[in-house]
Amino acid sequence: MYLLLLFQILQSVLRELYACPISCSCTYDGTGLSELRLVQCSDSKMSSVPINVPSDTVRLRLEKTQISRVPRAAFYNLSELRFLWLTYNSITTVHPSSFVNLKALRELRLDGNFLASFPWEGLRDMPRLQTLGLHNNRLSSLPAHASVFLPNITYLDLSSNRLTTLPLEMLDLWFPLLDKGQAQRRILGLQDNPWICDCQISMLMSLSMSLGSPVVLMDQLLICSRAVGQSTILLTPVQFSHCMRPSIQPAATRVISPLGSNVILRCDATGYPTPALAWIKTSPYTVMQDSPRVGVRWSIIILNGLSYEDAGEYRCQARNMAGISEALIKLKVVGVTSSSHLPKRKSVKTGAKPSSKYRRPSKAGSLSVKDQQVRTNVTSSYLNREQLLTF
């Protein structure tokens, strides 16, 4: 009797665990080596995400419902879920933790909703995600930090939104400047947005049309406007000329300065968009830079109290979305390290014994006050002759 009761309780628990939610259909796909649970809910009266979806569900589709929000941990018990479609509902908000525990998810689609923003940081909970569909929403901006969470996305559909600009960080992700050979192949949907005709969009079009491009656009004809609110125009190759690769000019390419002195190294760069400047050297230094106008930037390194460790090659690197340029500055530190560098003093040709005030000190290696003054003067004149450029 006890075993029968235990069996009935276990059966009831399993029935609830694998039962199909009301107003949903549950089927199995047996095309592979094992059957996969498919759940589809399309009830127009459904207003919230069902909480009793079977835990072995692999594909879940919630479509054409009145669901307006996706709450925290909405699919926490669906650890085997691989495909999640939340298309053509009334979703306006998605909690950043909505997708917790979806480590097996490969495809997420939120097409046809009313999203004005998307919690990009929530993609961290889906490390295997490759397809993200946000077509036909109300997204008005693509934040720069979104690129941090999109490295594994190979299919991204942002078409039919309200996007106007692309952050430079997204182009760095899609078109790596330093190693294009290892760039991941991606398919992007960017059409039907009111893009502003700026350098980023022009470069995107130009690079996507190049041979061997890592990016394939779903629609090559992007419509953009000169400014927000103005009439739209078709983007043509004429706009490609707006971008200019950085050109860099150092104040000097070879600097020689004495030990202990102060030095300023400077480089200037031009380009569009205004390039970013960075110095590459292991030594610690103080950097100052400014952009007096669009397309121009300067940067300086301040080195105080030069030591021999400061000597070497300093690379000034200018970078924008159109490319990278570098300039090399060599710094040499000179100084007197031994008395062998001093000129020989003329010997006295008189046979008279030197007076007591010029007598050699009894202690080896020590110098009289007058000898120390002579050596200091000689050293100073030597350094003045050797110094070529000191700031």
CSV table of C-alpha atoms in Angstrom, one decimal:
chain,number,residue,atom,x,y,z
A,1,MET,CA,0.0,0.0,0.0
A,2,TYR,CA,2.9,2.4,0.9
A,3,LEU,CA,4.7,1.7,-2.4
A,4,LEU,CA,1.5,2.3,-4.4
A,5,LEU,CA,1.0,5.6,-2.7
A,6,LEU,CA,4.6,6.6,-3.4
A,7,PHE,CA,4.2,5.6,-7.0
A,8,GLN,CA,1.1,7.7,-7.4
A,9,ILE,CA,2.8,10.7,-5.9
A,10,LEU,CA,5.8,10.3,-8.2
A,11,GLN,CA,3.6,9.9,-11.2
A,12,SER,CA,1.7,13.1,-10.2
A,13,VAL,CA,5.0,15.0,-9.9
A,14,LEU,CA,6.2,13.8,-13.3
A,15,ARG,CA,2.9,14.6,-14.9
A,16,GLU,CA,3.1,18.2,-13.6
A,17,LEU,CA,6.8,18.4,-14.6
A,18,TYR,CA,6.2,17.4,-18.2
A,19,ALA,CA,2.6,18.5,-18.6
A,20,CYS,CA,1.9,20.9,-21.5
A,21,PRO,CA,0.8,24.4,-20.4
A,22,ILE,CA,-2.8,25.4,-21.1
A,23,SER,CA,-3.4,27.0,-24.5
A,24,CYS,CA,-0.1,25.5,-25.8
A,25,SER,CA,0.7,22.6,-28.0
A,26,CYS,CA,3.5,20.2,-27.1
A,27,THR,CA,5.0,17.8,-29.7
A,28,TYR,CA,8.2,15.8,-30.1
A,29,ASP,CA,10.5,16.0,-33.0
A,30,GLY,CA,12.0,12.6,-33.6
A,31,THR,CA,14.2,13.4,-36.7
A,32,GLY,CA,17.4,13.1,-34.7
A,33,LEU,CA,18.9,10.4,-32.6
A,34,SER,CA,16.5,11.3,-29.8
A,35,GLU,CA,13.1,13.0,-29.6
A,36,LEU,CA,13.1,16.8,-28.8
A,37,ARG,CA,10.3,18.5,-27.0
A,38,LEU,CA,8.7,21.4,-29.0
A,39,VAL,CA,6.3,23.8,-27.2
A,40,GLN,CA,4.3,26.5,-29.0
A,41,CYS,CA,1.9,29.0,-27.5
A,42,SER,CA,-0.1,31.3,-29.7
A,43,ASP,CA,-3.1,32.2,-27.6
A,44,SER,CA,-4.0,35.8,-28.2
A,45,LYS,CA,-5.4,36.0,-24.7
A,46,MET,CA,-2.1,34.9,-23.0
A,47,SER,CA,-0.7,37.9,-21.1
A,48,SER,CA,2.3,36.4,-19.2
A,49,VAL,CA,5.1,33.9,-19.8
A,50,PRO,CA,3.9,30.5,-18.8
A,51,ILE,CA,5.7,29.1,-15.8
A,52,ASN,CA,4.9,25.4,-16.3
A,53,VAL,CA,6.7,24.7,-19.5
A,54,PRO,CA,8.2,21.2,-19.5
A,55,SER,CA,11.8,21.2,-18.3
A,56,ASP,CA,12.9,19.0,-21.2
A,57,THR,CA,11.7,21.6,-23.8
A,58,VAL,CA,14.3,22.3,-26.5
A,59,ARG,CA,12.3,24.7,-28.7
A,60,LEU,CA,9.8,27.2,-27.3
A,61,ARG,CA,7.7,29.6,-29.3
A,62,LEU,CA,5.5,32.3,-27.7
A,63,GLU,CA,3.9,34.1,-30.7
A,64,LYS,CA,1.1,36.6,-31.2
A,65,THR,CA,0.1,36.9,-27.6
A,66,GLN,CA,-0.5,39.8,-25.3
A,67,ILE,CA,2.7,39.3,-23.3
A,68,SER,CA,4.1,42.7,-22.5
A,69,ARG,CA,7.1,41.9,-20.3
A,70,VAL,CA,9.6,39.2,-19.8
A,71,PRO,CA,10.3,38.9,-16.0
A,72,ARG,CA,13.5,37.9,-14.2
A,73,ALA,CA,14.5,34.2,-14.6
A,74,ALA,CA,11.4,33.6,-16.8
A,75,PHE,CA,13.0,30.4,-18.3
A,76,TYR,CA,15.2,29.3,-15.4
A,77,ASN,CA,14.0,25.7,-15.4
A,78,LEU,CA,14.6,25.3,-19.2
A,79,SER,CA,18.3,24.5,-19.0
A,80,GLU,CA,18.0,22.4,-22.2
A,81,LEU,CA,16.4,25.1,-24.3
A,82,ARG,CA,18.2,25.8,-27.6
A,83,PHE,CA,15.6,27.9,-29.5
A,84,LEU,CA,13.5,30.6,-28.0
A,85,TRP,CA,11.1,32.6,-30.2
A,86,LEU,CA,9.2,35.5,-28.6
A,87,THR,CA,8.0,37.0,-31.8
A,88,TYR,CA,5.1,39.4,-32.6
A,89,ASN,CA,3.9,39.9,-29.1
A,90,SER,CA,3.4,43.1,-27.2
A,91,ILE,CA,6.7,43.0,-25.3
A,92,THR,CA,8.0,46.4,-24.2
A,93,THR,CA,10.5,45.4,-21.5
A,94,VAL,CA,13.0,42.6,-20.9
A,95,HIS,CA,14.6,42.2,-17.5
A,96,PRO,CA,18.4,41.9,-17.7
A,97,SER,CA,18.2,38.6,-15.9
A,98,SER,CA,15.4,37.1,-18.0
A,99,PHE,CA,17.6,34.6,-19.6
A,100,VAL,CA,19.5,33.2,-16.6
A,101,ASN,CA,20.4,29.5,-16.9
A,102,LEU,CA,19.9,29.4,-20.6
A,103,LYS,CA,23.5,28.1,-21.2
A,104,ALA,CA,22.4,25.9,-24.1
A,105,LEU,CA,20.4,28.5,-26.0
A,106,ARG,CA,21.6,29.0,-29.7
A,107,GLU,CA,18.8,31.2,-31.1
A,108,LEU,CA,16.8,34.1,-29.6
A,109,ARG,CA,14.2,36.0,-31.6
A,110,LEU,CA,12.3,39.0,-30.4
A,111,ASP,CA,11.0,40.3,-33.8
A,112,GLY,CA,7.8,42.3,-34.0
A,113,ASN,CA,7.6,43.7,-30.5
A,114,PHE,CA,7.7,47.2,-29.0
A,115,LEU,CA,11.2,47.2,-27.5
A,116,ALA,CA,12.7,50.6,-27.1
A,117,SER,CA,15.8,49.2,-25.5
A,118,PHE,CA,17.4,45.7,-25.1
A,119,PRO,CA,19.4,44.5,-22.0
A,120,TRP,CA,22.7,43.6,-23.9
A,121,GLU,CA,24.4,42.6,-20.6
A,122,GLY,CA,21.8,39.7,-20.4
A,123,LEU,CA,23.6,38.0,-23.3
A,124,ARG,CA,26.2,36.9,-20.7
A,125,ASP,CA,23.8,34.3,-19.5
A,126,MET,CA,23.7,32.7,-23.0
A,127,PRO,CA,27.3,31.9,-23.9
A,128,ARG,CA,26.4,29.7,-26.9
A,129,LEU,CA,24.0,32.1,-28.5
A,130,GLN,CA,24.7,32.7,-32.2
A,131,THR,CA,21.5,34.1,-33.6
A,132,LEU,CA,19.8,37.3,-32.2
A,133,GLY,CA,16.7,38.7,-34.0
A,134,LEU,CA,15.5,42.2,-33.0
A,135,HIS,CA,13.8,43.0,-36.3
A,136,ASN,CA,10.8,45.4,-36.3
A,137,ASN,CA,11.1,47.0,-32.8
A,138,ARG,CA,11.6,50.5,-31.6
A,139,LEU,CA,15.3,50.5,-30.8
A,140,SER,CA,16.6,54.1,-31.2
A,141,SER,CA,20.3,53.5,-30.2
A,142,LEU,CA,22.9,50.8,-30.2
A,143,PRO,CA,25.1,51.5,-27.1
A,144,ALA,CA,28.9,51.1,-27.4
A,145,HIS,CA,29.0,48.5,-24.6
A,146,ALA,CA,26.8,46.2,-26.6
A,147,SER,CA,29.9,45.1,-28.5
A,148,VAL,CA,31.3,43.5,-25.4
A,149,PHE,CA,28.4,41.0,-25.3
A,150,LEU,CA,28.2,40.2,-29.0
A,151,PRO,CA,31.5,38.5,-30.0
A,152,ASN,CA,29.8,35.1,-30.5
A,153,ILE,CA,26.8,36.4,-32.4
A,154,THR,CA,27.1,35.4,-36.1
A,155,TYR,CA,23.5,36.5,-37.1
A,156,LEU,CA,22.3,39.8,-35.9
A,157,ASP,CA,19.1,41.4,-37.3
A,158,LEU,CA,18.5,45.0,-36.3
A,159,SER,CA,16.4,45.9,-39.3
A,160,SER,CA,13.3,48.0,-39.2
A,161,ASN,CA,14.1,49.9,-36.0
A,162,ARG,CA,14.9,53.6,-35.3
A,163,LEU,CA,18.7,53.4,-35.3
A,164,THR,CA,20.6,56.5,-36.5
A,165,THR,CA,24.2,55.8,-35.7
A,166,LEU,CA,26.6,52.9,-35.2
A,167,PRO,CA,29.2,53.1,-32.4
A,168,LEU,CA,32.8,52.7,-33.4
A,169,GLU,CA,33.1,49.8,-31.1
A,170,MET,CA,30.7,47.8,-33.2
A,171,LEU,CA,32.8,48.3,-36.3
A,172,ASP,CA,35.9,47.3,-34.4
A,173,LEU,CA,34.1,44.0,-33.5
A,174,TRP,CA,32.9,43.3,-37.0
A,175,PHE,CA,36.0,44.5,-38.9
A,176,PRO,CA,39.1,43.8,-36.7
A,177,LEU,CA,41.8,46.3,-37.9
A,178,LEU,CA,44.9,44.3,-36.8
A,179,ASP,CA,44.1,40.8,-37.9
A,180,LYS,CA,41.3,40.7,-40.5
A,181,GLY,CA,42.3,37.1,-41.5
A,182,GLN,CA,40.8,35.8,-38.2
A,183,ALA,CA,37.6,37.8,-38.3
A,184,GLN,CA,34.5,35.8,-37.7
A,185,ARG,CA,31.9,35.6,-40.5
A,186,ARG,CA,28.8,37.5,-39.6
A,187,ILE,CA,25.4,38.2,-41.2
A,188,LEU,CA,23.9,41.6,-40.3
A,189,GLY,CA,20.5,43.1,-40.9
A,190,LEU,CA,20.7,46.9,-40.7
A,191,GLN,CA,18.2,48.0,-43.4
A,192,ASP,CA,15.1,50.1,-42.9
A,193,ASN,CA,16.7,52.3,-40.2
A,194,PRO,CA,17.0,56.2,-40.5
A,195,TRP,CA,20.8,56.1,-40.5
A,196,ILE,CA,22.7,59.4,-40.5
A,197,CYS,CA,25.2,59.5,-43.4
A,198,ASP,CA,28.4,59.6,-41.3
A,199,CYS,CA,31.8,58.0,-41.6
A,200,GLN,CA,30.8,54.9,-39.7
A,201,ILE,CA,28.0,54.0,-42.0
A,202,SER,CA,30.1,54.8,-45.1
A,203,MET,CA,32.9,52.6,-43.9
A,204,LEU,CA,30.5,49.8,-43.0
A,205,MET,CA,29.2,49.8,-46.6
A,206,SER,CA,32.7,50.1,-48.1
A,207,LEU,CA,34.2,47.3,-46.0
A,208,SER,CA,31.2,45.0,-46.5
A,209,MET,CA,31.6,45.2,-50.2
A,210,SER,CA,35.3,44.5,-50.2
A,211,LEU,CA,36.6,41.1,-51.3
A,212,GLY,CA,36.7,38.6,-48.5
A,213,SER,CA,34.8,40.8,-46.1
A,214,PRO,CA,33.9,39.1,-42.8
A,215,VAL,CA,30.4,40.8,-42.9
A,216,VAL,CA,27.5,40.1,-45.2
A,217,LEU,CA,24.6,42.6,-45.2
A,218,MET,CA,21.1,41.2,-45.7
A,219,ASP,CA,20.4,44.3,-47.8
A,220,GLN,CA,23.2,46.3,-49.4
A,221,LEU,CA,20.9,49.3,-50.0
A,222,LEU,CA,20.9,51.3,-46.8
A,223,ILE,CA,18.7,54.4,-46.6
A,224,CYS,CA,20.1,57.2,-44.6
A,225,SER,CA,19.5,60.8,-43.9
A,226,ARG,CA,21.8,63.8,-43.6
A,227,ALA,CA,20.4,64.7,-40.2
A,228,VAL,CA,17.6,63.5,-38.0
A,229,GLY,CA,14.3,64.6,-39.3
A,230,GLN,CA,15.4,65.4,-42.8
A,231,SER,CA,14.5,63.6,-45.9
A,232,THR,CA,16.1,60.3,-46.5
A,233,ILE,CA,18.5,59.5,-49.3
A,234,LEU,CA,20.1,56.3,-50.7
A,235,LEU,CA,23.6,55.8,-49.5
A,236,THR,CA,26.1,55.8,-52.4
A,237,PRO,CA,29.8,55.4,-52.7
A,238,VAL,CA,30.2,59.2,-52.7
A,239,GLN,CA,29.9,59.2,-48.9
A,240,PHE,CA,32.9,56.8,-48.6
A,241,SER,CA,35.3,59.7,-49.0
A,242,HIS,CA,34.2,61.2,-45.7
A,243,CYS,CA,36.6,58.8,-43.9
A,244,MET,CA,40.3,59.5,-43.8
A,245,ARG,CA,43.1,57.2,-42.5
A,246,PRO,CA,45.2,58.8,-39.7
A,247,SER,CA,48.3,60.7,-40.7
A,248,ILE,CA,50.9,61.1,-37.9
A,249,GLN,CA,53.8,63.5,-37.6
A,250,PRO,CA,56.2,63.4,-34.7
A,251,ALA,CA,58.0,66.6,-33.6
A,252,ALA,CA,61.3,64.7,-33.8
A,253,THR,CA,62.3,61.1,-34.7
A,254,ARG,CA,65.6,61.1,-32.8
A,255,VAL,CA,66.3,62.7,-29.5
A,256,ILE,CA,69.5,62.7,-27.5
A,257,SER,CA,69.4,64.1,-23.9
A,258,PRO,CA,71.7,64.0,-20.9
A,259,LEU,CA,71.1,61.9,-17.8
A,260,GLY,CA,68.8,63.5,-15.3
A,261,SER,CA,67.3,66.0,-17.7
A,262,ASN,CA,63.6,66.5,-18.6
A,263,VAL,CA,62.3,65.6,-22.0
A,264,ILE,CA,59.0,66.1,-23.9
A,265,LEU,CA,58.1,63.8,-26.8
A,266,ARG,CA,55.3,65.0,-29.1
A,267,CYS,CA,53.3,63.7,-32.1
A,268,ASP,CA,50.4,65.2,-34.0
A,269,ALA,CA,47.8,63.3,-36.0
A,270,THR,CA,45.1,64.1,-38.5
A,271,GLY,CA,42.2,62.0,-39.8
A,272,TYR,CA,38.5,61.5,-39.8
A,273,PRO,CA,36.9,60.5,-37.5
A,274,THR,CA,39.4,62.3,-35.2
A,275,PRO,CA,42.0,59.6,-34.4
A,276,ALA,CA,42.8,58.4,-30.9
A,277,LEU,CA,46.5,58.6,-29.9
A,278,ALA,CA,48.4,56.1,-27.7
A,279,TRP,CA,52.0,55.7,-26.8
A,280,ILE,CA,53.6,52.2,-26.7
A,281,LYS,CA,56.5,51.9,-24.2
A,282,THR,CA,57.1,50.0,-21.0
A,283,SER,CA,58.6,52.9,-19.1
A,284,PRO,CA,56.3,54.9,-16.8
A,285,TYR,CA,55.5,58.3,-18.1
A,286,THR,CA,53.0,61.2,-18.0
A,287,VAL,CA,50.8,61.7,-21.1
A,288,MET,CA,48.9,64.8,-22.1
A,289,GLN,CA,46.7,65.2,-25.2
A,290,ASP,CA,44.1,67.3,-26.7
A,291,SER,CA,42.0,67.7,-29.9
A,292,PRO,CA,41.9,71.4,-30.8
A,293,ARG,CA,39.3,70.7,-33.6
A,294,VAL,CA,37.6,67.9,-35.4
A,295,GLY,CA,40.1,65.7,-37.3
A,296,VAL,CA,43.2,66.9,-35.3
A,297,ARG,CA,44.8,65.5,-32.1
A,298,TRP,CA,48.1,66.0,-30.4
A,299,SER,CA,49.8,64.0,-27.6
A,300,ILE,CA,52.9,64.5,-25.6
A,301,ILE,CA,55.0,62.4,-23.2
A,302,ILE,CA,56.7,64.1,-20.2
A,303,LEU,CA,59.8,62.4,-18.9
A,304,ASN,CA,61.3,64.0,-15.8
A,305,GLY,CA,64.8,63.1,-14.5
A,306,LEU,CA,65.9,60.9,-17.3
A,307,SER,CA,67.5,57.5,-16.5
A,308,TYR,CA,69.1,55.0,-18.7
A,309,GLU,CA,66.0,52.8,-18.4
A,310,ASP,CA,64.0,55.6,-20.3
A,311,ALA,CA,66.2,55.1,-23.4
A,312,GLY,CA,64.7,53.2,-26.3
A,313,GLU,CA,62.0,53.3,-28.9
A,314,TYR,CA,58.7,55.1,-28.3
A,315,ARG,CA,55.8,54.4,-30.7
A,316,CYS,CA,53.1,57.0,-31.2
A,317,GLN,CA,50.0,55.2,-32.6
A,318,ALA,CA,47.0,57.0,-34.2
A,319,ARG,CA,43.9,55.0,-34.7
A,320,ASN,CA,40.4,55.5,-36.1
A,321,MET,CA,37.9,53.3,-37.9
A,322,ALA,CA,39.7,53.9,-41.2
A,323,GLY,CA,43.0,52.5,-40.1
A,324,ILE,CA,46.1,52.8,-38.0
A,325,SER,CA,49.3,54.8,-38.4
A,326,GLU,CA,52.5,54.8,-36.2
A,327,ALA,CA,55.5,57.0,-35.8
A,328,LEU,CA,58.8,55.9,-34.1
A,329,ILE,CA,60.8,58.1,-31.9
A,330,LYS,CA,64.2,57.0,-30.6
A,331,LEU,CA,65.4,58.4,-27.3
A,332,LYS,CA,69.1,58.2,-26.3
A,333,VAL,CA,70.3,59.1,-22.8
A,334,VAL,CA,73.9,60.1,-22.5
A,335,GLY,CA,76.1,60.9,-19.5
A,336,VAL,CA,79.6,60.7,-18.0
A,337,THR,CA,80.1,57.3,-16.3
A,338,SER,CA,84.0,57.3,-15.7
A,339,SER,CA,86.9,59.7,-15.6
A,340,SER,CA,88.2,58.3,-18.8
A,341,HIS,CA,85.8,60.6,-20.7
A,342,LEU,CA,87.6,63.7,-19.4
A,343,PRO,CA,90.4,65.3,-21.4
A,344,LYS,CA,93.9,64.8,-20.1
A,345,ARG,CA,95.3,67.7,-18.1
A,346,LYS,CA,98.6,69.1,-19.3
A,347,SER,CA,101.6,68.2,-17.2
A,348,VAL,CA,103.5,71.0,-15.4
A,349,LYS,CA,107.0,71.4,-17.0
A,350,THR,CA,108.7,73.1,-14.1
A,351,GLY,CA,111.1,71.1,-12.0
A,352,ALA,CA,110.2,72.9,-8.8
A,353,LYS,CA,108.4,70.9,-6.2
A,354,PRO,CA,104.7,71.7,-5.9
A,355,SER,CA,103.7,73.8,-3.0
A,356,SER,CA,102.0,72.3,-0.1
A,357,LYS,CA,98.6,73.6,-1.2
A,358,TYR,CA,98.7,71.4,-4.3
A,359,ARG,CA,100.1,68.4,-2.6
A,360,ARG,CA,98.4,65.1,-3.5
A,361,PRO,CA,96.1,64.0,-0.7
A,362,SER,CA,97.2,61.1,1.4
A,363,LYS,CA,93.9,59.2,0.8
A,364,ALA,CA,93.7,57.6,-2.6
A,365,GLY,CA,90.8,58.6,-4.8
A,366,SER,CA,90.0,61.8,-3.0
A,367,LEU,CA,90.2,65.3,-4.7
A,368,SER,CA,90.9,68.7,-3.4
A,369,VAL,CA,88.2,71.4,-3.6
A,370,LYS,CA,89.9,73.0,-6.5
A,371,ASP,CA,90.2,69.7,-8.4
A,372,GLN,CA,86.5,69.0,-7.9
A,373,GLN,CA,85.6,72.4,-9.3
A,374,VAL,CA,87.8,71.8,-12.4
A,375,ARG,CA,86.2,68.4,-13.0
A,376,THR,CA,82.7,69.8,-12.7
A,377,ASN,CA,83.4,72.5,-15.3
A,378,VAL,CA,84.8,70.1,-17.8
A,379,THR,CA,81.9,67.7,-17.4
A,380,SER,CA,79.4,70.5,-18.0
A,381,SER,CA,81.1,71.6,-21.2
A,382,TYR,CA,81.2,68.0,-22.4
A,383,LEU,CA,77.5,67.5,-22.0
A,384,ASN,CA,76.7,70.7,-23.7
A,385,ARG,CA,78.6,69.5,-26.8
A,386,GLU,CA,76.9,66.1,-26.8
A,387,GLN,CA,73.3,67.2,-26.4
A,388,LEU,CA,71.5,67.4,-29.7
A,389,LEU,CA,67.8,68.0,-28.7
A,390,THR,CA,66.4,68.6,-25.3
A,391,PHE,CA,63.0,70.0,-24.5
